[in-house]
Amino acid sequence: MTRPVIPAANADTKPFWDGCLRDELLLQQCASCHAYRHPPAPICPNCLSDRHAWVPASGRGAVYTFVVVRESRARGWDKMVPYVVAVIELEEGPRMLSNLTNVEPEAVTIGMPVEVIFEELDGTTKLPLFRRRTGNT
Ligand SMILES: [Zn+2]
């Protein structure tokens, strides 16, 4: 899928995007209260600590909510329709905005189990997308 926008990393998000390049979904985990958080941020929203570690997530979760985009007049995005924008609730707790892939939009349901896959965009960036998960893997 050709995408009109490629994410730009900043100081807070660079470890996340570097992990994606290695096919690793990383989350920040607070070093004080051990809460996971996403999107990346310099301060823990739970205890305000600025100490954290980057830890690999399972890559598994479930569809928390979603919308099917069937029409877009924005240049570049118009060629992608229809596509599914979904909020994924990861097993670790944080929710992540992404796209579902390899699934018909009509087949998507709230609570559908999903797993991350990584889509290479331009040789320097991989995007974490989610596909339907079957079985207990
Ligand atoms: Zn904390």
Short mmCIF file of C-alpha atoms and ligand atoms in Angstrom, two decimals, residues 30 32-34 44 46-49, ligand 1:
data_model
loop_
_atom_site.label_atom_id
_atom_site.label_comp_id
_atom_site.label_asym_id
_atom_site.label_seq_id
_atom_site.Cartn_x
_atom_site.Cartn_y
_atom_site.Cartn_z
CA CYS A 30 7.78 3.46 33.81
CA SER A 32 8.93 3.77 39.14
CA CYS A 33 5.36 2.43 38.91
CA HIS A 34 5.96 -0.06 36.03
CA CYS A 44 4.68 8.87 33.18
CA ASN A 46 0.44 7.71 36.22
CA CYS A 47 3.17 8.86 38.64
CA LEU A 48 4.99 11.69 36.79
CA SER A 49 8.34 9.90 36.88
ZN ZN B 1 4.92 5.75 36.60
#
